[in-house]
Structures are given as structure tokens and as C-alpha cells.
Short mmCIF file of C-alpha atoms and ligand atoms in Angstrom, two decimals:
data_model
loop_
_atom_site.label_atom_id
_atom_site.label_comp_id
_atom_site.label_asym_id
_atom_site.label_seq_id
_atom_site.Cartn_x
_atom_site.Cartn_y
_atom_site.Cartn_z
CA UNK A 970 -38.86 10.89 42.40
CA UNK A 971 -36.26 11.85 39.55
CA UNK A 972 -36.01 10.45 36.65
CA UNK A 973 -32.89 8.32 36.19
CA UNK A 974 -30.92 9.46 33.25
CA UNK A 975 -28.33 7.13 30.77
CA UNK A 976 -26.10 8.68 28.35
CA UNK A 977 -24.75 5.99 26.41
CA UNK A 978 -26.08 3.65 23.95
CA UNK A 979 -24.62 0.16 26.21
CA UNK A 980 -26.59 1.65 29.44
CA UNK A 981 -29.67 2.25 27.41
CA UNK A 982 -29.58 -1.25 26.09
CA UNK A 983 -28.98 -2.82 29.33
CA UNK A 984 -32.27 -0.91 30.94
CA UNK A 985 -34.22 -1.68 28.20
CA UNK A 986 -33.52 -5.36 28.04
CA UNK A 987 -34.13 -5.76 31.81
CA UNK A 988 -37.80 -4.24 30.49
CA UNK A 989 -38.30 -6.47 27.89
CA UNK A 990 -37.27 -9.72 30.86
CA UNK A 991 -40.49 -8.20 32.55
CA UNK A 992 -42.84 -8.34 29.27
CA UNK A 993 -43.16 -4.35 29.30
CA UNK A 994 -43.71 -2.46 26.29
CA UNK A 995 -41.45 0.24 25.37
CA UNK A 996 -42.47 4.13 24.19
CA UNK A 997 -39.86 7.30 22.87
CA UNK A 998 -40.36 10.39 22.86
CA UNK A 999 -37.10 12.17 20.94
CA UNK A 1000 -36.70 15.71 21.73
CA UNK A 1001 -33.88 18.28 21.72
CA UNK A 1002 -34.85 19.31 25.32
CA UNK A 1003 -35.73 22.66 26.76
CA UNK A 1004 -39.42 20.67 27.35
CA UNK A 1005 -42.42 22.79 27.08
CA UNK A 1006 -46.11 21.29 27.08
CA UNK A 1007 -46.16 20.44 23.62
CA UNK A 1008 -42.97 18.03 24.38
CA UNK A 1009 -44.82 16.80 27.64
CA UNK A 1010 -48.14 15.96 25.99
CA UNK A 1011 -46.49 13.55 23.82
CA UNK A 1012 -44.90 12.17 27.25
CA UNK A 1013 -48.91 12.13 28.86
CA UNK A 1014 -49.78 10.34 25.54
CA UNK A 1015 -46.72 7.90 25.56
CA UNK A 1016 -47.40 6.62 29.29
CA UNK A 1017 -51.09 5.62 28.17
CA UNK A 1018 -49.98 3.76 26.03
CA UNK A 1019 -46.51 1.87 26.76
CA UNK A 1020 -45.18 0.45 30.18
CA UNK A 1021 -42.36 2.53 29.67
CA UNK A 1022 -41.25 5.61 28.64
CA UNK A 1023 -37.67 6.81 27.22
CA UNK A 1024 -37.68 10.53 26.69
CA UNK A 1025 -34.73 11.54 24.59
CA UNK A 1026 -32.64 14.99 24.75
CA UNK A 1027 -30.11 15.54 22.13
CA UNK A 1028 -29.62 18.85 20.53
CA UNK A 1029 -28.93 17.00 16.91
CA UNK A 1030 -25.73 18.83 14.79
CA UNK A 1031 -26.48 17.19 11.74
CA UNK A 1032 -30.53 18.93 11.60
CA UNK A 1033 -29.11 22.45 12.12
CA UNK A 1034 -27.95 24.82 9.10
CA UNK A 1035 -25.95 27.14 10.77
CA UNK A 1036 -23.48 27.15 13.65
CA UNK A 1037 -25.07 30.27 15.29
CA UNK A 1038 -28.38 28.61 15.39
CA UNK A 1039 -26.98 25.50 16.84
CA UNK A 1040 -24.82 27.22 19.57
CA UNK A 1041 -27.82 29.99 20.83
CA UNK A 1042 -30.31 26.27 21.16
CA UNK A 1043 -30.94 26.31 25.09
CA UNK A 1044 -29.79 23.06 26.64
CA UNK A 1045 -32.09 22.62 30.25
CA UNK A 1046 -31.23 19.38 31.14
CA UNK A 1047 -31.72 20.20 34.97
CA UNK A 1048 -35.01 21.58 33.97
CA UNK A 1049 -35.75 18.98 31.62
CA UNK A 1050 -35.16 16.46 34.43
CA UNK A 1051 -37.72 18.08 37.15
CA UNK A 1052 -40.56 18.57 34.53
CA UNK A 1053 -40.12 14.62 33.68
CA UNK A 1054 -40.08 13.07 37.11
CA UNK A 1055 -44.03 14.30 38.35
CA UNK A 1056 -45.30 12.79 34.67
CA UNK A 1057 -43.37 9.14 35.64
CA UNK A 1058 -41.36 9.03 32.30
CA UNK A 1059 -39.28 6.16 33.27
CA UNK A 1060 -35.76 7.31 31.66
CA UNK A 1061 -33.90 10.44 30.27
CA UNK A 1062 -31.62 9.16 27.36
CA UNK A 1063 -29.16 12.11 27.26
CA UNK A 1064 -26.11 11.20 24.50
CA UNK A 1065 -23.48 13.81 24.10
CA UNK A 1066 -22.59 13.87 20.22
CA UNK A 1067 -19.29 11.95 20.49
CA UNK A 1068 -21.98 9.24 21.57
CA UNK A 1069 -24.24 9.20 19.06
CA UNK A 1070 -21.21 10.31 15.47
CA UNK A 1071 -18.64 8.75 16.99
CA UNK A 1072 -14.79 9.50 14.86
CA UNK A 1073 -15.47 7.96 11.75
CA UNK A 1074 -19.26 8.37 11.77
CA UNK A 1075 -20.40 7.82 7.92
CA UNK A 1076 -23.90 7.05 7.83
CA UNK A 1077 -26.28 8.80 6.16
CA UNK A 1078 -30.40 8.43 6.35
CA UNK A 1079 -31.83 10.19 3.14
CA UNK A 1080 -35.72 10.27 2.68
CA UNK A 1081 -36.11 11.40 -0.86
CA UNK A 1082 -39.69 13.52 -2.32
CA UNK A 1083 -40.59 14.44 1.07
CA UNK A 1084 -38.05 16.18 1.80
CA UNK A 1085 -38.53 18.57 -1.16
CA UNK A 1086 -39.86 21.86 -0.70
CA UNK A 1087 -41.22 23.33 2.39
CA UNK A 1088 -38.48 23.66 5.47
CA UNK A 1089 -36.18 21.68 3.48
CA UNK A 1090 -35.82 23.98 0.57
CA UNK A 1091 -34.66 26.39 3.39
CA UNK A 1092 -32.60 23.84 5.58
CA UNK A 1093 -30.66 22.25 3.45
CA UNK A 1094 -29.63 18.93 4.64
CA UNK A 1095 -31.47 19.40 7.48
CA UNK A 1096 -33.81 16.36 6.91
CA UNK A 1097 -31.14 14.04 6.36
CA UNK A 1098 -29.97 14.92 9.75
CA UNK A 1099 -33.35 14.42 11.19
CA UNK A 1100 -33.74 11.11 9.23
CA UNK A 1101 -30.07 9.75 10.61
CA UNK A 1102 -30.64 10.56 14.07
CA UNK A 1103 -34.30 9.00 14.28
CA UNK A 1104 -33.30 5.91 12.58
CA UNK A 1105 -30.25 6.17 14.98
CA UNK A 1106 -32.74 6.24 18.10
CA UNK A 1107 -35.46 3.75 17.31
CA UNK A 1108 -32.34 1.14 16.67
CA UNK A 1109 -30.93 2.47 19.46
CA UNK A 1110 -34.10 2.15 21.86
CA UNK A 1111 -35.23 -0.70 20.21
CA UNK A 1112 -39.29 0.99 21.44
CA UNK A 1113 -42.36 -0.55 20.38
CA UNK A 1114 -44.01 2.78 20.06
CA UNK A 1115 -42.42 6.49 18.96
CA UNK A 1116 -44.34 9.95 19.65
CA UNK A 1117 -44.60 12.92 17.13
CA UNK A 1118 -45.96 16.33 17.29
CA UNK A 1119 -48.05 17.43 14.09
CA UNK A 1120 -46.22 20.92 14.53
CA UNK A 1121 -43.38 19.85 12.49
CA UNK A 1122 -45.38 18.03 10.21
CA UNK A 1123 -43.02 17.90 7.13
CA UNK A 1124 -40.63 15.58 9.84
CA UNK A 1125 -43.65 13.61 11.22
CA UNK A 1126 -44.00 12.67 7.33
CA UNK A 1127 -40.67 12.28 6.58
CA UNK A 1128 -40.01 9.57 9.74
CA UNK A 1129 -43.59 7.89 8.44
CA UNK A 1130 -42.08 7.66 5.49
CA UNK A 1131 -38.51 6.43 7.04
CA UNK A 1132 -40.48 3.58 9.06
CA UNK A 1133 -42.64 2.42 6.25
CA UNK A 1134 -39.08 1.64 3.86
CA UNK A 1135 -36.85 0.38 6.10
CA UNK A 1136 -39.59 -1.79 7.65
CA UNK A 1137 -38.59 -0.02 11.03
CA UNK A 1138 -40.75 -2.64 13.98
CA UNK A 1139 -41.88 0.76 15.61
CA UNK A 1140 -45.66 2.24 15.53
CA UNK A 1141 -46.05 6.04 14.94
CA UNK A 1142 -48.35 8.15 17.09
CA UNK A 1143 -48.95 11.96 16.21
CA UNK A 1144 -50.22 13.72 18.62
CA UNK A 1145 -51.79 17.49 17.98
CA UNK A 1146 -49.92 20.70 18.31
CA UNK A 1147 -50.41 22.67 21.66
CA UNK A 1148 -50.72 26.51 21.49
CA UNK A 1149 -50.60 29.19 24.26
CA UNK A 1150 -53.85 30.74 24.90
CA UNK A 1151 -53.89 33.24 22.37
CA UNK A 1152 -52.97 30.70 19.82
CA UNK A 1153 -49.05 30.31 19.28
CA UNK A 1154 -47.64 26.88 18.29
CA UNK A 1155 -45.52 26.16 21.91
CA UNK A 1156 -41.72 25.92 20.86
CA UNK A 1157 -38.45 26.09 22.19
CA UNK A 1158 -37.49 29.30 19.94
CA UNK A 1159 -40.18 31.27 21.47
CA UNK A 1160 -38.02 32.24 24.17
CA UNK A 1161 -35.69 34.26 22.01
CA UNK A 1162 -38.72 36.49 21.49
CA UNK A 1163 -38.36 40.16 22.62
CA UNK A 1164 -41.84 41.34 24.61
CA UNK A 1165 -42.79 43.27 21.44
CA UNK A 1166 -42.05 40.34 18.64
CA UNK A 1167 -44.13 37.73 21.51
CA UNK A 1168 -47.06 39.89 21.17
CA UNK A 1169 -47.07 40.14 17.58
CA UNK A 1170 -46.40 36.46 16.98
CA UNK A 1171 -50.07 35.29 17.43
CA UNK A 1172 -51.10 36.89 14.23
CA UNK A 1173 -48.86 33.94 12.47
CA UNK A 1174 -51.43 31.23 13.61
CA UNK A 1175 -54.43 33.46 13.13
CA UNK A 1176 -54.01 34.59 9.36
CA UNK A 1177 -53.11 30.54 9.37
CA UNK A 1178 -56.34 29.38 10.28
CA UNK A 1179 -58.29 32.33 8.62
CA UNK A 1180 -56.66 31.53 5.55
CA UNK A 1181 -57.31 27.26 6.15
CA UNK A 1182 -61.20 28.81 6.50
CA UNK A 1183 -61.16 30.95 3.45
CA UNK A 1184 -59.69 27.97 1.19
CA UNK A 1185 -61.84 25.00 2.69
CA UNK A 1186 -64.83 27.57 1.72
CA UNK A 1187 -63.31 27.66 -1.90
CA UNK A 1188 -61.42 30.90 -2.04
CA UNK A 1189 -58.96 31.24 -5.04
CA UNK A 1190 -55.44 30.05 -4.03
CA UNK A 1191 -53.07 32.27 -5.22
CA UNK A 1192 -54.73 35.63 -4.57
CA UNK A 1193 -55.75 34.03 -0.94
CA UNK A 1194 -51.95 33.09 0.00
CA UNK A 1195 -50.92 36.51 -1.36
CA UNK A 1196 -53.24 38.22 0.99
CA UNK A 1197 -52.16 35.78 4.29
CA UNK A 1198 -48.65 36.63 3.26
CA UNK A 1199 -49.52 40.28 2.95
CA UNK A 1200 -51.01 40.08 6.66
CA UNK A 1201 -48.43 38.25 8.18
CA UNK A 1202 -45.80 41.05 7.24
CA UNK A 1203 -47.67 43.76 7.91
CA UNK A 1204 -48.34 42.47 11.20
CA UNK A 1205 -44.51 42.74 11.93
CA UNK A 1206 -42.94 39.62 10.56
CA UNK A 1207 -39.69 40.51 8.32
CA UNK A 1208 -39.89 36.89 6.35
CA UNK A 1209 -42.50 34.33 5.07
CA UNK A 1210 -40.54 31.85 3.32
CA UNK A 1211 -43.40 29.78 2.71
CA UNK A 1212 -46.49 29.27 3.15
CA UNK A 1213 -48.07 26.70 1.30
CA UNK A 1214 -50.99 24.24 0.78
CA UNK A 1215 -50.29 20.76 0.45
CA UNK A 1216 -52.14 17.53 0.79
CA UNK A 1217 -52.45 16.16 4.17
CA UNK A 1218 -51.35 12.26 3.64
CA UNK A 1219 -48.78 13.06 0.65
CA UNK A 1220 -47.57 16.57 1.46
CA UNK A 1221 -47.79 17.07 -2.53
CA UNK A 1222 -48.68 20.83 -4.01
CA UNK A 1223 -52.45 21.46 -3.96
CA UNK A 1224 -54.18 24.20 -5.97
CA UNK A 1225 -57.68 23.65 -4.16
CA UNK A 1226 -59.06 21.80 -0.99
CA UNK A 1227 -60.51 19.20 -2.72
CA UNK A 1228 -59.16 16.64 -0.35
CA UNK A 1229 -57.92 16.92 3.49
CA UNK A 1230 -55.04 19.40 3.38
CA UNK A 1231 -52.55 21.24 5.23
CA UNK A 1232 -52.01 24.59 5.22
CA UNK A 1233 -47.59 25.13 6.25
CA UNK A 1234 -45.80 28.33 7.04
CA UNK A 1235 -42.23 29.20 8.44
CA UNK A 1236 -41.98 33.14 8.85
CA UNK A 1237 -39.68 34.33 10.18
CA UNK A 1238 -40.44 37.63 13.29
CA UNK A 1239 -37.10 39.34 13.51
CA UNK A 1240 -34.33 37.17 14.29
CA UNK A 1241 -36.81 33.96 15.21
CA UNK A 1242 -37.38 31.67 12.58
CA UNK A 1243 -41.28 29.98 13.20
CA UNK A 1244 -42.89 27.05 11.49
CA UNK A 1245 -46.70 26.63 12.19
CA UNK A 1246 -49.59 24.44 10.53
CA UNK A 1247 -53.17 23.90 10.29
CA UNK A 1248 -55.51 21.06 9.18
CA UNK A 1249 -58.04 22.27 6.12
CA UNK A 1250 -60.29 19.25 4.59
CA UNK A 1251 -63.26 20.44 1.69
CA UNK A 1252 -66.44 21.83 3.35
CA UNK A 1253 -69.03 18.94 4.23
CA UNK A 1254 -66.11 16.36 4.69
CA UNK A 1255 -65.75 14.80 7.78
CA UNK A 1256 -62.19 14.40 7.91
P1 AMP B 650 -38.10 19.34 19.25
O1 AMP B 650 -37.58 19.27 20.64
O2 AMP B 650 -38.46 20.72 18.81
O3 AMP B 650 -37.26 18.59 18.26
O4 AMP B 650 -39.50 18.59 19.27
C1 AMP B 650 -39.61 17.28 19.78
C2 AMP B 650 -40.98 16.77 19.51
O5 AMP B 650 -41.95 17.60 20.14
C3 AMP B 650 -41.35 16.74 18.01
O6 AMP B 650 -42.08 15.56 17.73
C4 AMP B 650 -42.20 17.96 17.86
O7 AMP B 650 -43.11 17.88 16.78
C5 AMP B 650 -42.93 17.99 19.20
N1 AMP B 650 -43.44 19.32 19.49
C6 AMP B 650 -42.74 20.49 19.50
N2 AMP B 650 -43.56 21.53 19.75
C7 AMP B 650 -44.80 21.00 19.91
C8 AMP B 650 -46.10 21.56 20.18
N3 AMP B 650 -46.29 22.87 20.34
N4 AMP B 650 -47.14 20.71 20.26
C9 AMP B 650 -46.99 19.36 20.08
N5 AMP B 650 -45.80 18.78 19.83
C10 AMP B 650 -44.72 19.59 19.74
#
């Protein structure tokens, strides 16, 4: 069975209301395609809990900083498709972006505080365009439910945040990041990785959670991040632009787990730019 794709916001609405005739509840999952099984576990976790399922693939101009990095994203809709159908997501909401900024497009979603530091001292504007296209989707789909990966956890705070102020009638889920076996954070850039950068990118996630271990255990801050930044480089990386530790509801600095944290990197391993992050909480606490 395939999955049956719409590409404009008027078919979308028409499926959707014949849904809501039948009394189902409706889940998205937005993506920008080239699925992997991070993207599909938040489909696995959607269908358990919503009747229905839109998965969304839309390679957003707005979220990316340069042109280059925009143009070399793969687009897989065909493969997309195939790896949707055997899960049952019920619909493939592919809109070109004539569709979704038509001529005359003005609109601009700005999340302020949360959008400071981390990625989006390094993308600038790059939130914004997240912010305008989610708020542009949930409208659009009108779904009871939406589905987050914690791997881009600055975002999955930012569209909290978005939900919570514009009293957006959709419930959040976050679901955890999914790694290959020897630890890497699954993402659609990992493909650009030469043979030799793939098997030096592990080390990114292991100083990551080494470092989360040293901290929780009450190792100084400063001279701990210098040494995890020291590692990741000499380990092959060319780049850290940051790596930080910030508090796990508020994303604000931390100088010490003395609550449930987050420990965020983007590095970047020759011409790949990756973000990872890992949950750190004081020793003793459950959380
Ligand atoms: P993207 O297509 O990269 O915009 O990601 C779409 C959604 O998939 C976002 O909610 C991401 O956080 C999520 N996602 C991407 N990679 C992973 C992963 N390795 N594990 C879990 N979720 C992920």
C-alpha cells in the first residue's frame, strides 16, 4: 500500500476534514524528508497515539543560512514514500515553496530568548524560519497532536515555546534521539560524510556523554568543556562552535548541574556541520 501524497494546502484540508466527519484524531510529523529512523520513530510514536498520521516533507528556505547548504539538502521523495507506506502513515503532505510563501508572502514567526545563543547565534534567522513554517503547518493541518525529536532540542523548545503563546490547540510529544550503533545522532547530513570523517564522527557523542558524566559527578565547568572541546578536535573535527551546558526546561546558561541539564554541541567534521545532545540531571536525582 502507498501512501497517498497532497501537495497543496486546499487538498490537505479537504482530507483532513473528511477525518474529523469520522471522529478521528489527527497526528504530524514535519520533516524535511530524506527519512531515516530517527524521522520514522516519531512516525511509530505518532500512530500510537492518533488515528491519523500526516507526515510532512518540505525542505524549508527560510531555516537555511546559506544557498549552498540549501541546494546540496537531498530531496528522496520516492524514497520517502516507500519507507512510509509499511509503517501506515496515512498521508505525505509534500508543498513545493510557491505553496507554502506564496508572491507576497510577509509573515514572520519570531520566538524571542530562546532563540539566543546556541545554533541560533550561528544560523542567523534560522529560527524564525523554523518558527514560520511550524506555525504555518499546525494551522495548516489543523492536528491534534505534533511529534519532535530531542536531537534538535533548541527547536523542540523553541516550538514549546511557540505553542504555549499563541495558544496553538496542538499537544507536543518529544520523542528521544536515535543513534547508530556506535553512538551517532541519525541525521540527514550524515550522508555527506566521507568513509574516514563517518568513522571519526562517533567520538562527537562519546566526549558528549563522558563530559554529561564528568559534570553530573561535579567536575569544574570550564576546565571540563575545555578538555571535551580539546578531544573533539583532536579526534578530527575542524570546528566546535559550541558546546554548552544549559538547563533542561529553560535552555538558560548553567555553571553546575545542580538541576536537570543539557549538555549541546554543533561541531563541525570537515565540511559537515553536526548538532548532538545529551541529558545530565545532579547525581542522586531521579530525573
Ligand atoms: P529534520 O527532517 O531534520 O527537520 O527533522 C525532522 C524531525 O525529526 C525533527 O523533529 C527532528 O528533531 C527529528 N529527528 C531528526 N533526527 C532524529 C534522530 N536521530 N532521532 C530522533 N528524532 C530525530
Amino acid at each position: 500500500m502507498s501512501v497517498p501524497i497532497v501537495r497543496t494546502v486546499a487538498e490537505l484540508r479537504t482530507v483532513v476534514a473528511g477525518w474529523r466527519r469520522s471522529g478521528s484524531s489527527v497526528a504530524v510529523v514535519p520533516t524535511m524528508g530524506a527519512l531515516h529512523e530517527g524521522h520514522l520513530s516519531l512516525v511509530r510514536a505518532a500512530l500510537q497515539k492518533a488515528n491519523r498520521v500526516i507526515v510532512t516533507l518540505f525542505v524549508n528556505p527560510k531555516q537555511f543560512n546559506s544557498a549552498a547548504d540549501l541546494a546540496a539538502y537531498p530531496r528522496t521523495e520516492n524514497q520517502d514514500a516507500a519507507k512510509l507506506a509499511p509503517l501506515g502513515a496515512h498521508l505525505l503532505y509534500v508543498p513545493d515553496a510557491e505553496e507554502m510563501y506564496p508572491a507576497g508572502f510577509a509573515t514572520t514567526v519570531s520566538v524571542a530568548a530562546i532563540v539566543e545563543g546556541l545554533c541560533g547565534a550561528f544560523r542567523p534567522g534560522h529560527f524564525d524560519g523554523v518558527a514560520t513554517v511550524v506555525a504555518k503547518l499546525f494551522l495548516q493541518t489543523g492536528a491534534d497532536f505534533a511529534f519532535f525529536g530531542e536531537k534538535d532540542f533548541q527547536q523542540l523548545r523553541l516550538v514549546m515555546r511557540l505553542v504555549q503563546d499563541l495558544d496553538i490547540p496542538i499537544a507536543l510529544v518529544h520523542c528521544p534521539t536515535v543513534r547508530e550503533a556506535d553512538g551517532l545522532a541519525l541525521s540527514s547530513r550524515n550522508a555527506r560524510l566521507s568513509p574516514a570523517e563517518r568513522a571519526i564522527a562517533p567520538k562527537l557523542p562519546s566526549v558528549l556523554l563522558e563530559t554529561a558524566d564528568r559534570l553530573a559527578r561535579g567536575d569544574p565547568l570550564l576546565a571540563t568543556l575545555a578538555e571535551a572541546r580539546a578531544a573533539i578536535l583532536s579526534a578530527g573535527y575542524r570546528e566546535v562552535e559550541y558546546l554548552e551546558l544549559r538547563g533542561a526546561a529553560d535552555l538558560q546558561p548553567m555553571t553546575s548541574v545542580d538541576r536537570p541539564a543539557r549538555l549541546l554541541v554543533a561541531a563541525w567534521l570537515g565540511d559537515t556541520r553536526l548538532i548532538d545532545n545529551v541529558t545530565t540531571s545532579p547525581i542522586g536525582s531521579t530525573n
